[in-house]
Short mmCIF file of C-alpha atoms in Angstrom, two decimals:
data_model
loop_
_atom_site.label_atom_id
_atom_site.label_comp_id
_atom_site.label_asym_id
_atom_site.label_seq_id
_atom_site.Cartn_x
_atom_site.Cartn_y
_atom_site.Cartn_z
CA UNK A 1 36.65 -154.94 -98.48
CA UNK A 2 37.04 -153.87 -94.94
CA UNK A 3 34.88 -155.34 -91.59
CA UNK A 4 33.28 -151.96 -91.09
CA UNK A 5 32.01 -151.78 -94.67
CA UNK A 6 28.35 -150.46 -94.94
CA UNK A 7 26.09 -153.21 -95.26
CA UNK A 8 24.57 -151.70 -98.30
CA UNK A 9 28.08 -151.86 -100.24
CA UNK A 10 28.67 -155.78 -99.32
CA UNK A 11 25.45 -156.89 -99.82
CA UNK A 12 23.94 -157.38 -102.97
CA UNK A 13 19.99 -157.57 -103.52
CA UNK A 14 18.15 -160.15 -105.33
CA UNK A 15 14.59 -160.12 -107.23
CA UNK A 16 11.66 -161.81 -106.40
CA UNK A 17 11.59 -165.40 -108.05
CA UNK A 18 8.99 -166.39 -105.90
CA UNK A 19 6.54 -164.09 -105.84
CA UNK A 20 4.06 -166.00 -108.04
CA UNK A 21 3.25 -163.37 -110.69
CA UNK A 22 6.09 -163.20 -113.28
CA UNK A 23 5.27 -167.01 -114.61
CA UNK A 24 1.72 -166.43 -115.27
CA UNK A 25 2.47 -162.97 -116.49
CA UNK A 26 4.81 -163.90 -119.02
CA UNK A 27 2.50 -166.79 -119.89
CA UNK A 28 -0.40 -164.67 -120.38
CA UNK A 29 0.83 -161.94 -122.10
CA UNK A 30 1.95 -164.33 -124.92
CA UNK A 31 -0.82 -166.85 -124.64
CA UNK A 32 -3.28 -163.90 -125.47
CA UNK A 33 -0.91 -162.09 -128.37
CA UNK A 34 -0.46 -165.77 -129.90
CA UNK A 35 -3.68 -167.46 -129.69
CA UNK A 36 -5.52 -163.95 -130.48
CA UNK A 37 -3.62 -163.30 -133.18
CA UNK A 38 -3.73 -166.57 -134.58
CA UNK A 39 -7.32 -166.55 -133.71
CA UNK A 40 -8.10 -163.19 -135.98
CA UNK A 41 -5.56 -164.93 -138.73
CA UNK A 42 -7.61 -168.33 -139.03
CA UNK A 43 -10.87 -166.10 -139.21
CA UNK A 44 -9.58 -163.75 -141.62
CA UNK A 45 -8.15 -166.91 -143.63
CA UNK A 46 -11.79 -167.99 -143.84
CA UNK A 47 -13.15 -164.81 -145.77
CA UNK A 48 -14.83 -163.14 -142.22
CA UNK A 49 -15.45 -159.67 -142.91
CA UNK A 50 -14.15 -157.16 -140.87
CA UNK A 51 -16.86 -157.04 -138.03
CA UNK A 52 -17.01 -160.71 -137.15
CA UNK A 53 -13.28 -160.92 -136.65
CA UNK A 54 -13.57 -157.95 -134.18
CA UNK A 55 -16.49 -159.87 -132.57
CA UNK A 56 -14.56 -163.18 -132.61
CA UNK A 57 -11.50 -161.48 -131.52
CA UNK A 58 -13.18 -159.90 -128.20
CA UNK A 59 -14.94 -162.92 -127.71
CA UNK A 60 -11.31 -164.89 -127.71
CA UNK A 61 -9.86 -162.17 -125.50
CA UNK A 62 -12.74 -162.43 -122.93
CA UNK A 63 -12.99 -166.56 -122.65
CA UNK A 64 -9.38 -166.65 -122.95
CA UNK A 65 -8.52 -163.97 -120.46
CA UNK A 66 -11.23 -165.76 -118.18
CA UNK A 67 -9.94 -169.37 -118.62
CA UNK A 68 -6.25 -168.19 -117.97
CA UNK A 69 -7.31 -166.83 -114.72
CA UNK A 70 -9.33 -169.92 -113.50
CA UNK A 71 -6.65 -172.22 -114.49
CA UNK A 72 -4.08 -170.18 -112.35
CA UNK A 73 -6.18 -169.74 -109.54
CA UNK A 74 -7.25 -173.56 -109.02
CA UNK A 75 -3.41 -174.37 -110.08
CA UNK A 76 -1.53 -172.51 -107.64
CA UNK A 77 -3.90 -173.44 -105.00
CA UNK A 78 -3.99 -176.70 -105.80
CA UNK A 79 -0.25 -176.79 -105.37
CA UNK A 80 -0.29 -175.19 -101.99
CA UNK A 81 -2.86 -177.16 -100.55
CA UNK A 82 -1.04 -180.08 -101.65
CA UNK A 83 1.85 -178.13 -99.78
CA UNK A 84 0.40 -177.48 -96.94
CA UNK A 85 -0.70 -181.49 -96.18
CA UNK A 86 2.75 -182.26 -96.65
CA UNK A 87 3.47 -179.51 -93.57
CA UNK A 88 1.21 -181.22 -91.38
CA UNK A 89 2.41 -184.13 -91.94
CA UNK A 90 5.78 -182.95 -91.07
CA UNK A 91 5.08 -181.62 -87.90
CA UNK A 92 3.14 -184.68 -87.61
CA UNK A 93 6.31 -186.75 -87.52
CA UNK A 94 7.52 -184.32 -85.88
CA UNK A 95 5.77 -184.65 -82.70
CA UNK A 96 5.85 -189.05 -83.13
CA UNK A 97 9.15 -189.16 -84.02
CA UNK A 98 11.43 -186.45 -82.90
CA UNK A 99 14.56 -188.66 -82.64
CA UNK A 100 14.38 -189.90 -86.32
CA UNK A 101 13.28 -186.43 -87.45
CA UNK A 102 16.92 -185.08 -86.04
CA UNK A 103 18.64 -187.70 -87.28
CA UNK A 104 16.96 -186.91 -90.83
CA UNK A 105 18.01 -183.51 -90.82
CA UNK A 106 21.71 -184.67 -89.28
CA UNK A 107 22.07 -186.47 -92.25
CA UNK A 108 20.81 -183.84 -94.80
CA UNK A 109 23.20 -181.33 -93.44
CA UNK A 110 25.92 -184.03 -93.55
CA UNK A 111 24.87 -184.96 -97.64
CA UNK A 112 25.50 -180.93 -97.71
CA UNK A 113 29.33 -180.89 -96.79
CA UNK A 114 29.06 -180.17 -93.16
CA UNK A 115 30.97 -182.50 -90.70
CA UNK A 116 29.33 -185.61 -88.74
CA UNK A 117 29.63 -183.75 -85.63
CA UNK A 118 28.87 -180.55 -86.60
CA UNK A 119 25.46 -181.26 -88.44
CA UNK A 120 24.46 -183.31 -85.45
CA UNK A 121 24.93 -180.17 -83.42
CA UNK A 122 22.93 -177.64 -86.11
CA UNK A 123 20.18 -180.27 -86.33
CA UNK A 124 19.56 -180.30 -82.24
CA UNK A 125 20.23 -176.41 -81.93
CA UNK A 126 17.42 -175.94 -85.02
CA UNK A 127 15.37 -178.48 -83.62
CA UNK A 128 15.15 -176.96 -79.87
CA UNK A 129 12.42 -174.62 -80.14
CA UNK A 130 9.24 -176.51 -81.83
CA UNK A 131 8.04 -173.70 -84.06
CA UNK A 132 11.35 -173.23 -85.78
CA UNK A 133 11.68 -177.15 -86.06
CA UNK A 134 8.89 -177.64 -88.24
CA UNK A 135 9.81 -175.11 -90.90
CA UNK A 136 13.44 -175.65 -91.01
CA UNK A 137 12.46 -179.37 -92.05
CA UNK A 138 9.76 -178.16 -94.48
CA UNK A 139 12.68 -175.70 -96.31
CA UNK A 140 14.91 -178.73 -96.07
CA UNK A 141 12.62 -182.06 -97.12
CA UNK A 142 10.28 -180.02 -99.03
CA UNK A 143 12.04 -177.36 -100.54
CA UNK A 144 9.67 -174.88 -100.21
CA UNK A 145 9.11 -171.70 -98.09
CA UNK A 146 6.51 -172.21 -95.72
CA UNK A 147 5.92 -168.43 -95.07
CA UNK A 148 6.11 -167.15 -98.67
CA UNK A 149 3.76 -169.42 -100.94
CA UNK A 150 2.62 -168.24 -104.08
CA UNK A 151 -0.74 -166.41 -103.92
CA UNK A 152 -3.23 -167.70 -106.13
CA UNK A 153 -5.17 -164.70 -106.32
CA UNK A 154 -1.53 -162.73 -107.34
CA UNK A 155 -1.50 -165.84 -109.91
CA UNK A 156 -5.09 -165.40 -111.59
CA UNK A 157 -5.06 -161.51 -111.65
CA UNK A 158 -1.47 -161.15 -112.87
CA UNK A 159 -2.67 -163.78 -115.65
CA UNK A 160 -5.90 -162.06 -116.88
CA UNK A 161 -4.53 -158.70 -116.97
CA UNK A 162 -1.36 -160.36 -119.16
CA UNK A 163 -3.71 -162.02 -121.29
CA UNK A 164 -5.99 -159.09 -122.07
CA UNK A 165 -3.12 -157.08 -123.03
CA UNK A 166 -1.86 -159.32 -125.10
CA UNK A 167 -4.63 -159.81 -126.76
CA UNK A 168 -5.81 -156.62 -127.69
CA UNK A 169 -3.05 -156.28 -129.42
CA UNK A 170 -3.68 -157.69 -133.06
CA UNK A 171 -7.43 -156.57 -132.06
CA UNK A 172 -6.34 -152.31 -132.21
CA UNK A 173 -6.07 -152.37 -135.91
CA UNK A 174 -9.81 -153.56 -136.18
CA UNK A 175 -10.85 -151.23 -133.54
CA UNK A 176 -9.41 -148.61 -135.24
CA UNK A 177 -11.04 -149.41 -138.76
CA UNK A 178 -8.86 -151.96 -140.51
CA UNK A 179 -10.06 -153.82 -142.71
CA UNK A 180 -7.26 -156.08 -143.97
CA UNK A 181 -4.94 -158.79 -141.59
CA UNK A 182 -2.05 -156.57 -142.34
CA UNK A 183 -2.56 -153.64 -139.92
CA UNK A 184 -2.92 -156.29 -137.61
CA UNK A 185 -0.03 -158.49 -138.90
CA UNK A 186 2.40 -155.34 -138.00
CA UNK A 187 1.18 -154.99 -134.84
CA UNK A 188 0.99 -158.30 -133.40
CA UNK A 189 4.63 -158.29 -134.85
CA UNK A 190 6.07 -155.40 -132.65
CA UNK A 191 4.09 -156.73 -129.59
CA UNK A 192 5.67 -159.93 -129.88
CA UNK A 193 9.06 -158.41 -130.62
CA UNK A 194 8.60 -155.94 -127.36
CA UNK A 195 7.08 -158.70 -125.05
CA UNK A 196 9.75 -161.15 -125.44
CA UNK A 197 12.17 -159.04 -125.28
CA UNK A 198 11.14 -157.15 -121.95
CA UNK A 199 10.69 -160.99 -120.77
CA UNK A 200 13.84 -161.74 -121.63
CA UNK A 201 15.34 -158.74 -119.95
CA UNK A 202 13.77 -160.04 -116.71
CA UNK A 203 15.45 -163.30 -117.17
CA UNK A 204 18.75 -161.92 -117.87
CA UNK A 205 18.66 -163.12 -121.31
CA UNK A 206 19.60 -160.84 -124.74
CA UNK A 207 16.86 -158.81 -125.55
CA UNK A 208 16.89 -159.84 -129.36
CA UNK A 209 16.75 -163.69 -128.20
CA UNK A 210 13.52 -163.28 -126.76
CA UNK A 211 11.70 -161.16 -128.88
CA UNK A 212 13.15 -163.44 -132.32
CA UNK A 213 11.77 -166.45 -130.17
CA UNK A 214 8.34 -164.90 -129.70
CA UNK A 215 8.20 -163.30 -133.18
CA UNK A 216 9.04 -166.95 -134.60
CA UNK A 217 6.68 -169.10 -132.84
CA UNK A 218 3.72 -166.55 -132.81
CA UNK A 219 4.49 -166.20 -136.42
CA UNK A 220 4.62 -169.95 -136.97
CA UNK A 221 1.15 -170.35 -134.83
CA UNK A 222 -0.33 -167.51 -137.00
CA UNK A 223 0.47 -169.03 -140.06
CA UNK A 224 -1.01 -172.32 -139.02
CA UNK A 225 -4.06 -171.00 -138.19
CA UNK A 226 -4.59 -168.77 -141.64
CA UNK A 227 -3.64 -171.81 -143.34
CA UNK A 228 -6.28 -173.75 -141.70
CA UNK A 229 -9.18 -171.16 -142.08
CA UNK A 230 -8.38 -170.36 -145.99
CA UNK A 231 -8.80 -174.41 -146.54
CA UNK A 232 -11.89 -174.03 -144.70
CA UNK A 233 -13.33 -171.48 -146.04
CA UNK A 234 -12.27 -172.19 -149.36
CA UNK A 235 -13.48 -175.58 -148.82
CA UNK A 236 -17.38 -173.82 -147.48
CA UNK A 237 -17.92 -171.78 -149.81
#
């Protein structure tokens, strides 16, 4: 590789890891598929005719999607106002203490490979100007990106529009007029299947990996869940 490469052919780009949609995503996509599916299996188990699993189902779909959201929302801002204390407190230090903040970073930079001498001089050349200080030691102590937290409302939407697709999923056949698990069955199947294996993709993991692992455990939940409403129903009537 020559020095007057173009920059686009020496470096190489990177996706977003951080952008605080792809976890609650993936989460919600499956979370509705499984629990809706299982859901519509436990109430089919239990003799429901056709109509009150479609009204059960949306009913599922809507609370779930709802609760998914809320729990992402007060999550992720929970974390960064726990975050953002821990920033002020800081530049708190930073302001009280600016010898033993230096040294502190001196030292990091020195636990990273970098020579005595040479950290000392990266940790007082980083530390000159005030509003660089006080990030630099948040990236370093903290581990976190003080410019680029997650958003919570990214978190919550990405979350309830995962969920909802997911589970309308084993909900279609009943829409459409089934009146048997099976229809549904097949089709909570292939969304499992697909899901986990576009998940996977993202990840960098084999396709067939994630969408076995899905298919498994959502079967597995399923099952559970049908199990469970047969005894019960069996058990009412």
């Amino acid at each position: 590789m020559t020095a007057d490469a173009p920059l686009a052919e020496i470096h190489h780009a990177h996706r977003d890891v951080g952008g605080g949609w792809l976890r609650p995503a993936a989460f919600g996509v499956m979370d509705g598929l499984v629990s809706n599916f299982a859901l519509v299996a436990g109430v089919v188990g239990g003799g429901a005719e056709p109509r009150t699993v479609l009204v059960t189902g949306l009913a599922g779909l809507a609370a779930g999607a709802c609760s998914m959201a809320t729990g992402e929302y007060t999550s992720v801002s929970s974390q960064n106002e726990l975050t953002r204390a821990e920033i002020d407190k800081e530049r708190l230090e930073l302001e009280r203490n600016p010898d033993g903040e230096l040294r502190e970073l001196t030292l990091i930079y020195e636990a990273k490979g970098v020579t005595p001498a040479l950290a000392a001089d990266v940790a007082r050349e980083l530390t000159a100007d005030p509003d660089v200080a006080w990030r630099v030691h948040v990236r370093e102590e903290l581990g976190v990106d003080p410019d680029d937290l997650p958003s919570p409302w990214t978190a919550a939407g990405s979350s309830f529009l995962a969920f909802t697709l997911g589970a309308l999923i084993p909900l279609l056949p009943f829409l459409l007029g089934a009146a048997t698990l099976l229809p549904a069955l097949v089709a909570s199947a292939a969304g499992l299947l697909l899901a986990g294996g576009l998940i996977a993709r993202l990840t960098a993991r084999p396709a067939w990996f994630g969408g076995g692992r899905q298919l498994l455990l959502g079967g597995l939940s399923a099952a559970v869940t049908f199990g469970i409403g047969l005894l019960v129903g069996t058990g009412v009537a």
